Coordinates of N, CA and C in Angstrom, one line a residue:
Chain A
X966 N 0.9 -1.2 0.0 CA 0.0 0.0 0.0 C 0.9 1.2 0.0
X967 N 0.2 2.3 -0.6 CA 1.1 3.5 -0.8 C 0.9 4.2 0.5
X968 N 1.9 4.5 1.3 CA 1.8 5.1 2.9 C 1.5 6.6 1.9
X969 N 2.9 6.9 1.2 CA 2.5 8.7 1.1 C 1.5 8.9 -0.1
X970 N 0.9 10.1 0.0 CA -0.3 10.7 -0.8 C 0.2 11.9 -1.2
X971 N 0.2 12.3 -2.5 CA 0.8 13.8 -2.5 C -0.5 14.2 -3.5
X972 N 0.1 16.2 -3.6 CA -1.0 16.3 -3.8 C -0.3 18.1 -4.5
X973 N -0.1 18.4 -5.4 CA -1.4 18.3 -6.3 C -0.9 17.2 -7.1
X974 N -1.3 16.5 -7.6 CA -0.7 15.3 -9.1 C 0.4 16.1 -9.8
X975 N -0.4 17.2 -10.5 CA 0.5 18.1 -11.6 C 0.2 19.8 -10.8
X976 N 1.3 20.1 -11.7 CA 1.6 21.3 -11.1 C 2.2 22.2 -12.4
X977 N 1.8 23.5 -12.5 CA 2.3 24.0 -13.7 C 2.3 25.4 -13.3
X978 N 3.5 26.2 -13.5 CA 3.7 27.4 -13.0 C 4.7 27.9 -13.6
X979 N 5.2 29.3 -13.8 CA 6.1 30.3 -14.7 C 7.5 30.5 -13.7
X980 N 8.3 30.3 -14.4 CA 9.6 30.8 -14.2 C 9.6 31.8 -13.4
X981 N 10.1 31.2 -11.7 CA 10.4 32.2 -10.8 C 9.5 32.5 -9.7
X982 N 8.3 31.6 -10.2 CA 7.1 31.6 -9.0 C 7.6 30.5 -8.5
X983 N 6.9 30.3 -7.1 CA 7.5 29.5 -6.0 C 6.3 28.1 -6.5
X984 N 6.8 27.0 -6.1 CA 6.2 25.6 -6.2 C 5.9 24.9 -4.8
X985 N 4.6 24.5 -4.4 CA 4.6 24.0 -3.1 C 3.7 22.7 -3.7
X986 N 4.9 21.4 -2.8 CA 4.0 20.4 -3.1 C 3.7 19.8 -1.9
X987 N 2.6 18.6 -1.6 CA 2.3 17.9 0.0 C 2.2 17.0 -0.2
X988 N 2.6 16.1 1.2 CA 2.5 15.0 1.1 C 2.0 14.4 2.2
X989 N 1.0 13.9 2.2 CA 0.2 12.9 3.7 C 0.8 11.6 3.8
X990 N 1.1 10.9 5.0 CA 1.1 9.8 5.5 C 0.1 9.3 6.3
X991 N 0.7 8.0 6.8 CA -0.6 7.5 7.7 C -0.3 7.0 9.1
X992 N 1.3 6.2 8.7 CA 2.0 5.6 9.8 C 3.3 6.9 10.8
X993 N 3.3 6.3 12.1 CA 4.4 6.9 12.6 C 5.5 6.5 11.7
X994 N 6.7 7.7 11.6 CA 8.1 7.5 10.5 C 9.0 7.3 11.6
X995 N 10.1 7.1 11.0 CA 11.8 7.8 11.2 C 11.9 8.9 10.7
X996 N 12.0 8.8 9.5 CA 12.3 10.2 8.5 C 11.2 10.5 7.5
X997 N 11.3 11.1 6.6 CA 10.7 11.4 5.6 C 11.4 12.0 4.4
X998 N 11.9 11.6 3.0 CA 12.4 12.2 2.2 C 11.8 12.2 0.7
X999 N 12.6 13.7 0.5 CA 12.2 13.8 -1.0 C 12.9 13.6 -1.9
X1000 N 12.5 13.2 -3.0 CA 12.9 12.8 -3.9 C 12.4 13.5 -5.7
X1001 N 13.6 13.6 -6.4 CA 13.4 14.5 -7.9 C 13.7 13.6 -9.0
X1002 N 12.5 13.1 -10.1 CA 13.0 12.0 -11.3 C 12.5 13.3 -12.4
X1003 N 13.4 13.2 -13.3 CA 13.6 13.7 -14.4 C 12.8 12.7 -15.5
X1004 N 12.5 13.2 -16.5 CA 11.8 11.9 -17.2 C 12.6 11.0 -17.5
X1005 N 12.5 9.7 -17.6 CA 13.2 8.5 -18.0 C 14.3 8.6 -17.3
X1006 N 14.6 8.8 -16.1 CA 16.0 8.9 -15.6 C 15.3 8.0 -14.0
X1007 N 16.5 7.7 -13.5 CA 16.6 7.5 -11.6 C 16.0 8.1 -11.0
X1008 N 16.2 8.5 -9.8 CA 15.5 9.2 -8.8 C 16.8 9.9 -8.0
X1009 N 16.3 11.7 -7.6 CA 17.5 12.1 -7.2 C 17.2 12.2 -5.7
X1010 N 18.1 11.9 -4.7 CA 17.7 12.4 -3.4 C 18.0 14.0 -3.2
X1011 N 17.0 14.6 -2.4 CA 16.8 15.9 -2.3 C 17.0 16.2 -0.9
X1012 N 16.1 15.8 -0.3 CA 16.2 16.1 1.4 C 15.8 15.0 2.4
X1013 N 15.9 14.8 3.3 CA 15.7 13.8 4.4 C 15.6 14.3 5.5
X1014 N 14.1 14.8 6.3 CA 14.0 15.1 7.8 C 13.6 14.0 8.4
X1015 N 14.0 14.3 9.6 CA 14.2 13.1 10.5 C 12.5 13.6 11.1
X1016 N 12.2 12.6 12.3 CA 10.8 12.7 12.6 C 11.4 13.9 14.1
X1017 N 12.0 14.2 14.3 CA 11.9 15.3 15.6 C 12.1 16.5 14.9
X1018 N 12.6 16.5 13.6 CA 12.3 18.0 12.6 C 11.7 18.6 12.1
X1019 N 11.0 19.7 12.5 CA 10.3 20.5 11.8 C 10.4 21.2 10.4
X1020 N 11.8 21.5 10.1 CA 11.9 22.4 8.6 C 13.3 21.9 8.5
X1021 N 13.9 22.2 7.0 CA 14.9 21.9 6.7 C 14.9 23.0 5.6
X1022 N 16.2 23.3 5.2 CA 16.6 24.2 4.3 C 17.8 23.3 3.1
X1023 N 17.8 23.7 1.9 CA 18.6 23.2 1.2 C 18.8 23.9 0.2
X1024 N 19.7 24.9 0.0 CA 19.5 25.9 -1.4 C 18.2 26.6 -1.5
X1025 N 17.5 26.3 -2.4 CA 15.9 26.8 -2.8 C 15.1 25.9 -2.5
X1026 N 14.9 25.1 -1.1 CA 14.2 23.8 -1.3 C 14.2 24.3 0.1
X1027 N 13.1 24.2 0.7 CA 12.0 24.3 1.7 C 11.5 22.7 2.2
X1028 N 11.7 21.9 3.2 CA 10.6 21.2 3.5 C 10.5 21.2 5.0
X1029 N 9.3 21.0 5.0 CA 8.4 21.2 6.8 C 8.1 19.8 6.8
X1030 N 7.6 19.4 8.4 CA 7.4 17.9 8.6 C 6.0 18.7 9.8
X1031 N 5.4 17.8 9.7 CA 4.1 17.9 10.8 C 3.9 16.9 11.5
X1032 N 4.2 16.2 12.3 CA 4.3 14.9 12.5 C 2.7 14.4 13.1
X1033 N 2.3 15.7 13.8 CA 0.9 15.6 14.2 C 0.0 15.4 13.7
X1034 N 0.2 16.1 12.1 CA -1.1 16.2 11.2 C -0.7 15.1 10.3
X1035 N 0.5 14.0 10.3 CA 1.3 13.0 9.1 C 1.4 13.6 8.0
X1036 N 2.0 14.9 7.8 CA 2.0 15.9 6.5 C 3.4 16.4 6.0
X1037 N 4.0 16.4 5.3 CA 4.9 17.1 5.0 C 4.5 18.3 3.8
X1038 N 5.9 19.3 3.7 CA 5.5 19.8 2.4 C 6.5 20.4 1.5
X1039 N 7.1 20.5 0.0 CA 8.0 20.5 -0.4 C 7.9 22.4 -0.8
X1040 N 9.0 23.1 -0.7 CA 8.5 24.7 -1.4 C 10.0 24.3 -2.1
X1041 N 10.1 24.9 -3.5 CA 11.2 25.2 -4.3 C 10.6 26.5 -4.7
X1042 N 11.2 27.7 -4.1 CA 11.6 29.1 -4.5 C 11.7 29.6 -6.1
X1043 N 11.8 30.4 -6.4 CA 12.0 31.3 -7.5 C 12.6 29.7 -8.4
X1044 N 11.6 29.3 -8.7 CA 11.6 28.1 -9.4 C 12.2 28.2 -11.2
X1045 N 13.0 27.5 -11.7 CA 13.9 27.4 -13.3 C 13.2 26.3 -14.2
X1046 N 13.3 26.7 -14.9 CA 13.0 25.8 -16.1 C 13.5 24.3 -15.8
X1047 N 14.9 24.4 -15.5 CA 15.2 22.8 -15.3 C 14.7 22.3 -13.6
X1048 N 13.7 22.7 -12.9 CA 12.7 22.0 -11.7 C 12.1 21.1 -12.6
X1049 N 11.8 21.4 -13.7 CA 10.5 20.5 -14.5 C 11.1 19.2 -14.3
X1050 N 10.1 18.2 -13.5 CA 10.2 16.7 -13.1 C 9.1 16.5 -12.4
X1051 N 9.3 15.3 -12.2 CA 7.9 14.6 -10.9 C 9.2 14.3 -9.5
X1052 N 8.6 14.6 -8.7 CA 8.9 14.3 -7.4 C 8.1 13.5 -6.6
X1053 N 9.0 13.3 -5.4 CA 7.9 12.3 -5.0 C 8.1 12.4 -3.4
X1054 N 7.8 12.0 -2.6 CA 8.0 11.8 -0.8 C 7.9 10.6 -0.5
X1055 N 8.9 9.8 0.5 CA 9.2 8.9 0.7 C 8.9 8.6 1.9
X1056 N 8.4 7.6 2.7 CA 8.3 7.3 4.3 C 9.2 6.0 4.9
X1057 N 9.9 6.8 5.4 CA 10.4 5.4 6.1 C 10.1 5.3 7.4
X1058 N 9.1 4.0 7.9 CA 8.4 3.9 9.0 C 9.0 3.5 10.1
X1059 N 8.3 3.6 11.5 CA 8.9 3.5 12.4 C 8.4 2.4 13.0
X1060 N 9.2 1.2 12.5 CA 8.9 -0.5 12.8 C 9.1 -0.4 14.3
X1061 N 8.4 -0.3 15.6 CA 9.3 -0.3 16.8 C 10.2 0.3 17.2
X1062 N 10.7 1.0 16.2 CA 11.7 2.3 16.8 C 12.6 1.9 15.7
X1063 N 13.1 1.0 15.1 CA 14.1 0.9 14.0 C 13.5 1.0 12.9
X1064 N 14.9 1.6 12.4 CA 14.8 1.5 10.6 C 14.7 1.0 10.2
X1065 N 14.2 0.0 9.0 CA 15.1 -0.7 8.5 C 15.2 -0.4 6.7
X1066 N 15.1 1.0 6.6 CA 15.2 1.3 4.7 C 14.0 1.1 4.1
X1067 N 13.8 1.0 4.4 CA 12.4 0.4 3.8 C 11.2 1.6 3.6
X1068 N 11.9 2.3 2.4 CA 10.6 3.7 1.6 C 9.8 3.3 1.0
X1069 N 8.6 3.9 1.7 CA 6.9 3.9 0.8 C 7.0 5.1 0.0
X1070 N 6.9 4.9 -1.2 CA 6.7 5.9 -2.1 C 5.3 6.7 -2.4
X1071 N 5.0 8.1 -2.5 CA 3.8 8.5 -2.9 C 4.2 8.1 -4.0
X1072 N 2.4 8.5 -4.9 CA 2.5 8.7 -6.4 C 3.1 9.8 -7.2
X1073 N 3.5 10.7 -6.7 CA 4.4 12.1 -6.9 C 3.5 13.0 -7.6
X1074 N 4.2 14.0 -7.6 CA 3.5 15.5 -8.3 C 4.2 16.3 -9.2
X1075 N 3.5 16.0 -10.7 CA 4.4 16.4 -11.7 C 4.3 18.0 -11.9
X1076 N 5.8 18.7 -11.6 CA 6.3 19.7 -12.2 C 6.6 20.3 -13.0
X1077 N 5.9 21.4 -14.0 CA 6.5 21.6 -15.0 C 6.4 23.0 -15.0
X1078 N 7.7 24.0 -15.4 CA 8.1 25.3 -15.1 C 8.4 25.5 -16.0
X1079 N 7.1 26.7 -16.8 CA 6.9 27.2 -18.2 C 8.0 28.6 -18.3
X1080 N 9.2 28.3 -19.2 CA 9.9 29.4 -18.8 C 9.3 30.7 -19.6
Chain B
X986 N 34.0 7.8 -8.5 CA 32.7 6.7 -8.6 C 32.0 6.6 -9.9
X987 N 31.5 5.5 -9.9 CA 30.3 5.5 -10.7 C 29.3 4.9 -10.4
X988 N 29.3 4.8 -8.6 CA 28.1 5.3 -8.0 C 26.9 3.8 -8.4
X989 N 25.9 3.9 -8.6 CA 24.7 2.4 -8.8 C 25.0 2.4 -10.3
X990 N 25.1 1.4 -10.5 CA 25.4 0.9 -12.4 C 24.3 -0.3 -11.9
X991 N 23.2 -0.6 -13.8 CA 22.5 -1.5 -13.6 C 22.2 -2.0 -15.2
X992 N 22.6 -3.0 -15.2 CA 22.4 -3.7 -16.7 C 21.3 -4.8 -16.5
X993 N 20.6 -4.8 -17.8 CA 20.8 -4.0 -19.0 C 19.6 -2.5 -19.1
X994 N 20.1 -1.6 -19.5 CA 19.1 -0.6 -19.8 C 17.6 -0.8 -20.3
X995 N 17.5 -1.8 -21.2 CA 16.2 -2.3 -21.9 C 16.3 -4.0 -22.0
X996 N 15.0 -4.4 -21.6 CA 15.2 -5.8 -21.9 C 13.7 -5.8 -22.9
X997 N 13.5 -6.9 -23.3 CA 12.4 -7.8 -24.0 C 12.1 -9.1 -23.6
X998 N 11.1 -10.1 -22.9 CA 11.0 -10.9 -23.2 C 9.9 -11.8 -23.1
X999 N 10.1 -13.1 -23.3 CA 8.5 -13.9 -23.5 C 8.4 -14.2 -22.3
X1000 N 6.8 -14.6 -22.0 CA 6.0 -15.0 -21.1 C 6.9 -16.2 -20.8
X1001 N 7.3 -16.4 -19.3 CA 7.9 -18.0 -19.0 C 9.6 -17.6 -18.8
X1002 N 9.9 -16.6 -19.7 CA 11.2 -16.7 -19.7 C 11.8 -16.4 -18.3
X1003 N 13.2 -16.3 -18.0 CA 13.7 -16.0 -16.5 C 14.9 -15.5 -17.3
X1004 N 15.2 -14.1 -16.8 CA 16.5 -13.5 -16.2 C 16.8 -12.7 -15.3
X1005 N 18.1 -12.3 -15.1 CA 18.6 -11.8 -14.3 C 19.1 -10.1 -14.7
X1006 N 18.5 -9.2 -13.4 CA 18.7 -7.9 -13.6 C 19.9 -7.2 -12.9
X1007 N 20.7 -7.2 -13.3 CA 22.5 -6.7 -12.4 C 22.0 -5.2 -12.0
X1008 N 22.8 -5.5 -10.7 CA 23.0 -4.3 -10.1 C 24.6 -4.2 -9.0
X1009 N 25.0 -3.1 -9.0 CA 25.8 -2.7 -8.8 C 26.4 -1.8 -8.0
X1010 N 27.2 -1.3 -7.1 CA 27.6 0.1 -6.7 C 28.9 -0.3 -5.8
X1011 N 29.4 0.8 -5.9 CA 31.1 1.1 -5.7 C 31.4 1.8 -4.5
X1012 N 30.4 2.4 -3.6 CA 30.2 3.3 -2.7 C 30.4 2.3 -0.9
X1013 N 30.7 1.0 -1.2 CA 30.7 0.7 -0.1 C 29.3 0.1 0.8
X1014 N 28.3 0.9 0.3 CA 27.2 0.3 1.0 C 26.7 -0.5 1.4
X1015 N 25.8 0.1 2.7 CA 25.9 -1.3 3.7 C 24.6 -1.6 2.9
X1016 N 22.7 -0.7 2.6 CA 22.1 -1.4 2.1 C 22.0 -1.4 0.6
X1017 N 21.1 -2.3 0.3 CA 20.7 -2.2 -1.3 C 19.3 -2.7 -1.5
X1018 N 18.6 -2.2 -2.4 CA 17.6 -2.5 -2.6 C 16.9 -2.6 -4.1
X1019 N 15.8 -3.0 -4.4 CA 14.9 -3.5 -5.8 C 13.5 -2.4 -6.3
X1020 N 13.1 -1.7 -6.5 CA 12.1 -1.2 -6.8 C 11.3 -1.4 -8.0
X1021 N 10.4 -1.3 -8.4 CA 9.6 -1.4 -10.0 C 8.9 -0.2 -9.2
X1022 N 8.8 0.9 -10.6 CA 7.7 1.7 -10.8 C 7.2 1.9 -12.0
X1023 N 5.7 1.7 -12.2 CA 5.0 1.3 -12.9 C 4.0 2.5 -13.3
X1024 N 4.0 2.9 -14.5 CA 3.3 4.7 -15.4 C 2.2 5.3 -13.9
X1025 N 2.1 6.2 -13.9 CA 1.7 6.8 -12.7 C 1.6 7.0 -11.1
X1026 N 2.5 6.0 -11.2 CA 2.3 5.2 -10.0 C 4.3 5.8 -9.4
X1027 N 4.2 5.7 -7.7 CA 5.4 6.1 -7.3 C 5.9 4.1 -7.0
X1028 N 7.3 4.1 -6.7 CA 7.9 3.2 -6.6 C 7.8 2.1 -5.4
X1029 N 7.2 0.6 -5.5 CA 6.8 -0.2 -5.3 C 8.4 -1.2 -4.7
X1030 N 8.4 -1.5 -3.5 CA 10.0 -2.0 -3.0 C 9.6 -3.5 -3.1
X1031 N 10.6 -4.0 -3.8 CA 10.2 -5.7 -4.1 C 10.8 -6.5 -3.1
X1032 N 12.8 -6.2 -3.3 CA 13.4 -6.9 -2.0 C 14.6 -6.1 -1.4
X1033 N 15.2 -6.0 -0.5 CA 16.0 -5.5 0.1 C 17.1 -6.2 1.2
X1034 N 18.6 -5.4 1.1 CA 19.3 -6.3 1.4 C 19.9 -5.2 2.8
X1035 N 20.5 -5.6 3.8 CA 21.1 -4.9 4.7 C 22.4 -5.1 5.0
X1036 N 23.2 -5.8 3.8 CA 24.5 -6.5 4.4 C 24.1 -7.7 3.4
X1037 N 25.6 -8.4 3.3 CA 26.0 -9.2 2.2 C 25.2 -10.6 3.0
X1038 N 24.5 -11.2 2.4 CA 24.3 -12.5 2.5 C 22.6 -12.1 4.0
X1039 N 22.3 -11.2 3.8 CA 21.4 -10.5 4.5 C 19.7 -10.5 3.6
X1040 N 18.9 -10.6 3.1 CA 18.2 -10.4 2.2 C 16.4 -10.4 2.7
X1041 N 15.6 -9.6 2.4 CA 14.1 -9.7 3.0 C 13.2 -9.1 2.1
X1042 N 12.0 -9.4 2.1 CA 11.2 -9.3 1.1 C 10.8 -7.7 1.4
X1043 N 10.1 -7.2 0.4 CA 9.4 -6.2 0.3 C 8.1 -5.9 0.2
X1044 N 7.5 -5.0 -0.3 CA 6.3 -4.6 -0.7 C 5.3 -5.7 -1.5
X1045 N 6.2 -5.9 -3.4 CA 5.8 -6.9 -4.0 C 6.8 -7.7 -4.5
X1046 N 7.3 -8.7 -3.5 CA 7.8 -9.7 -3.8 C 7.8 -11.1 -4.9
X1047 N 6.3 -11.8 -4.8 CA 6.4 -12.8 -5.7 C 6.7 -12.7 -7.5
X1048 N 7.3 -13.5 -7.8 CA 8.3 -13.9 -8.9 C 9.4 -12.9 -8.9
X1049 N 10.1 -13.1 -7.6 CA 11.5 -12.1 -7.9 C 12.4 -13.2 -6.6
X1050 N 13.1 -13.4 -7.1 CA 14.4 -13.6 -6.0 C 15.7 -13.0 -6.3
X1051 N 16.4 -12.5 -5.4 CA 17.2 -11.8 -4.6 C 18.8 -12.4 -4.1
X1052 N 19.6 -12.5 -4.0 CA 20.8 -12.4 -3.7 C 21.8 -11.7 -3.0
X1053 N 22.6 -11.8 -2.0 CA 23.3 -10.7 -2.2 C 25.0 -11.6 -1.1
X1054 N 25.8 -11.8 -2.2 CA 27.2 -12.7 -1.8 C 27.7 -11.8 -1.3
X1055 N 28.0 -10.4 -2.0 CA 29.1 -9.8 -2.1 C 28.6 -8.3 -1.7
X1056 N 29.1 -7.6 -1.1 CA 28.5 -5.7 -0.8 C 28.0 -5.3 -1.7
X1057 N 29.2 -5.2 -2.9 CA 28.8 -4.8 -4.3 C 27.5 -5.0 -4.8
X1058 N 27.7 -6.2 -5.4 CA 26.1 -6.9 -6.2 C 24.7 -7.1 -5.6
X1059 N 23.9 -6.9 -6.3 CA 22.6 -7.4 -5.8 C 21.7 -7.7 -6.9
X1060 N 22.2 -8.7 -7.6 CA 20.8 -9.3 -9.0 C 19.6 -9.4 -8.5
X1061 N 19.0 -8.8 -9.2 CA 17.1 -9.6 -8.9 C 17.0 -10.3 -10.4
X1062 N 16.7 -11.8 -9.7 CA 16.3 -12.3 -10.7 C 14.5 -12.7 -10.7
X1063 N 14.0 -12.7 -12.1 CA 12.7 -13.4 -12.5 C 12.5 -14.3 -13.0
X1064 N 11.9 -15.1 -12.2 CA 12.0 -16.5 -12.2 C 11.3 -17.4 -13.5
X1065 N 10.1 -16.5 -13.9 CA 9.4 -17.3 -14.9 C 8.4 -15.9 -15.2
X1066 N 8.9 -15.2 -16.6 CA 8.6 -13.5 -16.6 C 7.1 -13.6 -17.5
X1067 N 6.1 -12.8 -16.4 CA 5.1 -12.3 -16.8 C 4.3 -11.2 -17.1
X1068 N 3.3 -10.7 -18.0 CA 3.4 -9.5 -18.5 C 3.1 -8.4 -17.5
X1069 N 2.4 -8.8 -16.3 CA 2.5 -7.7 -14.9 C 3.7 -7.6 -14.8
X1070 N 4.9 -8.5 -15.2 CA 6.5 -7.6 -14.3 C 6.7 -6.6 -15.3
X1071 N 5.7 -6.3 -16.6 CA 6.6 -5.3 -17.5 C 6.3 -3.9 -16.5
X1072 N 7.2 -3.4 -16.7 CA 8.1 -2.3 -15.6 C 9.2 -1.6 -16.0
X1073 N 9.5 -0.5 -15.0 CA 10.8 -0.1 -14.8 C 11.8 -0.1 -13.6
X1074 N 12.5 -1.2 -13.6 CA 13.3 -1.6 -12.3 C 14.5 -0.8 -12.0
X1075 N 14.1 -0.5 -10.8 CA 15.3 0.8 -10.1 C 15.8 -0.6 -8.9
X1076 N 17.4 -0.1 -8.9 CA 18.3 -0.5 -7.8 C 18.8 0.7 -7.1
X1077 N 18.4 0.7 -5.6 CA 18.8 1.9 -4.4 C 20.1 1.2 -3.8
X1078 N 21.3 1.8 -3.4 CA 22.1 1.7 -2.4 C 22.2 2.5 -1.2
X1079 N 22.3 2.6 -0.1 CA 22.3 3.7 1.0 C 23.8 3.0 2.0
X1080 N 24.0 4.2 2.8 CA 25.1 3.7 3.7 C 24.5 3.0 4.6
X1081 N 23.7 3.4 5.3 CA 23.1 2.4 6.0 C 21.6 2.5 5.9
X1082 N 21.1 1.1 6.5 CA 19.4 0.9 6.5 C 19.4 1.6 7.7
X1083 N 19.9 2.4 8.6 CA 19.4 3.6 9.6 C 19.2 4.9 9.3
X1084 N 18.0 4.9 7.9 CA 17.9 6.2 7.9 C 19.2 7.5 7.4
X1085 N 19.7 6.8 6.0 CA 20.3 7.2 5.3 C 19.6 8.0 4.5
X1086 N 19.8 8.5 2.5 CA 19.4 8.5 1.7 C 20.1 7.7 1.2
X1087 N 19.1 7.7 -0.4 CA 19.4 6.4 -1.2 C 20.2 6.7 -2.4
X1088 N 20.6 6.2 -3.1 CA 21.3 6.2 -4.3 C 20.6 5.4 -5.6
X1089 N 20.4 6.2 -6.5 CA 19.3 5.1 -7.3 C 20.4 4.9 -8.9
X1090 N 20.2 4.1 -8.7 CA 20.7 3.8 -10.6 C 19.8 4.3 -11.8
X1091 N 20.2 4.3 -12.9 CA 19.4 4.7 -13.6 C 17.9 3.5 -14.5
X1092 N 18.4 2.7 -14.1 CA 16.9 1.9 -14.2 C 17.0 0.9 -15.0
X1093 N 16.5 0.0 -15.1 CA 16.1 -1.2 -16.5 C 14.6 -1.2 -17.2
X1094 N 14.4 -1.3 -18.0 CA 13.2 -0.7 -18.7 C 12.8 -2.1 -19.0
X1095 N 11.8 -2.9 -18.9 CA 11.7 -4.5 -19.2 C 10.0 -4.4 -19.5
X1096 N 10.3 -5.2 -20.3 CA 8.9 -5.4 -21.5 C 9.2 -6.8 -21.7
X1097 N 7.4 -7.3 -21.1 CA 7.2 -8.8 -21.2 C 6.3 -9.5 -21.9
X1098 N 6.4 -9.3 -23.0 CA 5.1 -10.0 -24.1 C 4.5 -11.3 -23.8

């Protein structure tokens, strides 16, 4: 079963406007990470908050964690042409207190930045 | 580095057939793992490994077995290929299964007539 839900599906916005994507879970985590696929390519790692973190920063990449509401949320800033990809949020759950790797993927939310 | 390497880039094959999907990485890692994601859909974990000779199922496991001798390698093989496994198979490495990030290869594209 897919733990994360994101949301919007697609996303389409101009060069330089800000991008906010979400993502719901269901289970207690460890962490939570994002993730950037370019078409036909891998998957890039982006960020990884742990579950006692609230926000993280990374260049032009924003993400918040809600642990209360099981929500996260992705902002990329003054957004470029090359953001255009699908992303996605990852859950890694909290089996008893360990990790063990093990990411639930959402269905991601495609990006595309009309320059 | 060159980081998760995964052969072959494209396969083809018939219903019944079995092969084997290589995977790779140079980075030392302690895990490794299998994924298929499938047109709209985010990435489905088949089997995963935490250490060499270590190995546990995933998400959708049946008709996949798994390996893992050596740090480096981790083949997923299909045992008798059917047109649900057509997919696109990603191999992840991480330093460790404690809540690392992952390293993804760039995929195998497999189409099962």
């Amino acid at each position: 079963s897919q733990q994360g839900e994101e949301d919007p599906q697609a996303l389409s916005i101009q060069e330089g406007e800000n991008a906010t994507m979400n993502c719901s879970y269901k289970t207690s985590i460890n962490n939570l990470q994002w993730y950037r696929q370019n078409s036909g390519r891998g998957l890039v790692h982006l960020i990884l908050i742990r579950s006692n973190e609230r926000e993280k920063h990374s260049g032009r990449l924003r993400v918040t964690l809600d642990t209360s509401k099981k929500s996260s949320s992705l902002l990329i800033t003054a957004s470029r042409a090359a953001d255009t990809a699908s992303y996605f949020c990852a859950t890694d759950a909290n089996a008893g207190g360990t990790s063990y790797g093990k990411l639930t993927f959402g269905q991601g939310t495609i990006l595309t930045v009309h320059p | 580095n060159a980081g998760v390497t995964q052969t072959p880039k494209f396969q083809v094959l018939k219903t019944g057939q079995s092969m084997t999907l290589q995977c790779a990485q140079d980075m030392n890692h302690e895990y490794m793992s299998w994924y298929r994601q499938d047109p709209g859909m985010g990435l489905r974990l088949i089997h995963y490994s935490v250490g060499a000779g270590i190995t546990d199922q995933g998400e959708v496991p049946n008709g996949y077995n798994v390996s893992r001798s050596t740090t480096e390698d981790f083949p997923l093989r299909l045992l008798s290929a059917a047109p649900s496994q057509t997919s696109v198979y990603f191999c992840a490495s991480s330093y460790s299964y404690r809540g690392y990030e992952q390293f993804f290869g760039p995929g195998t594209r497999l189409t099962v007539l």
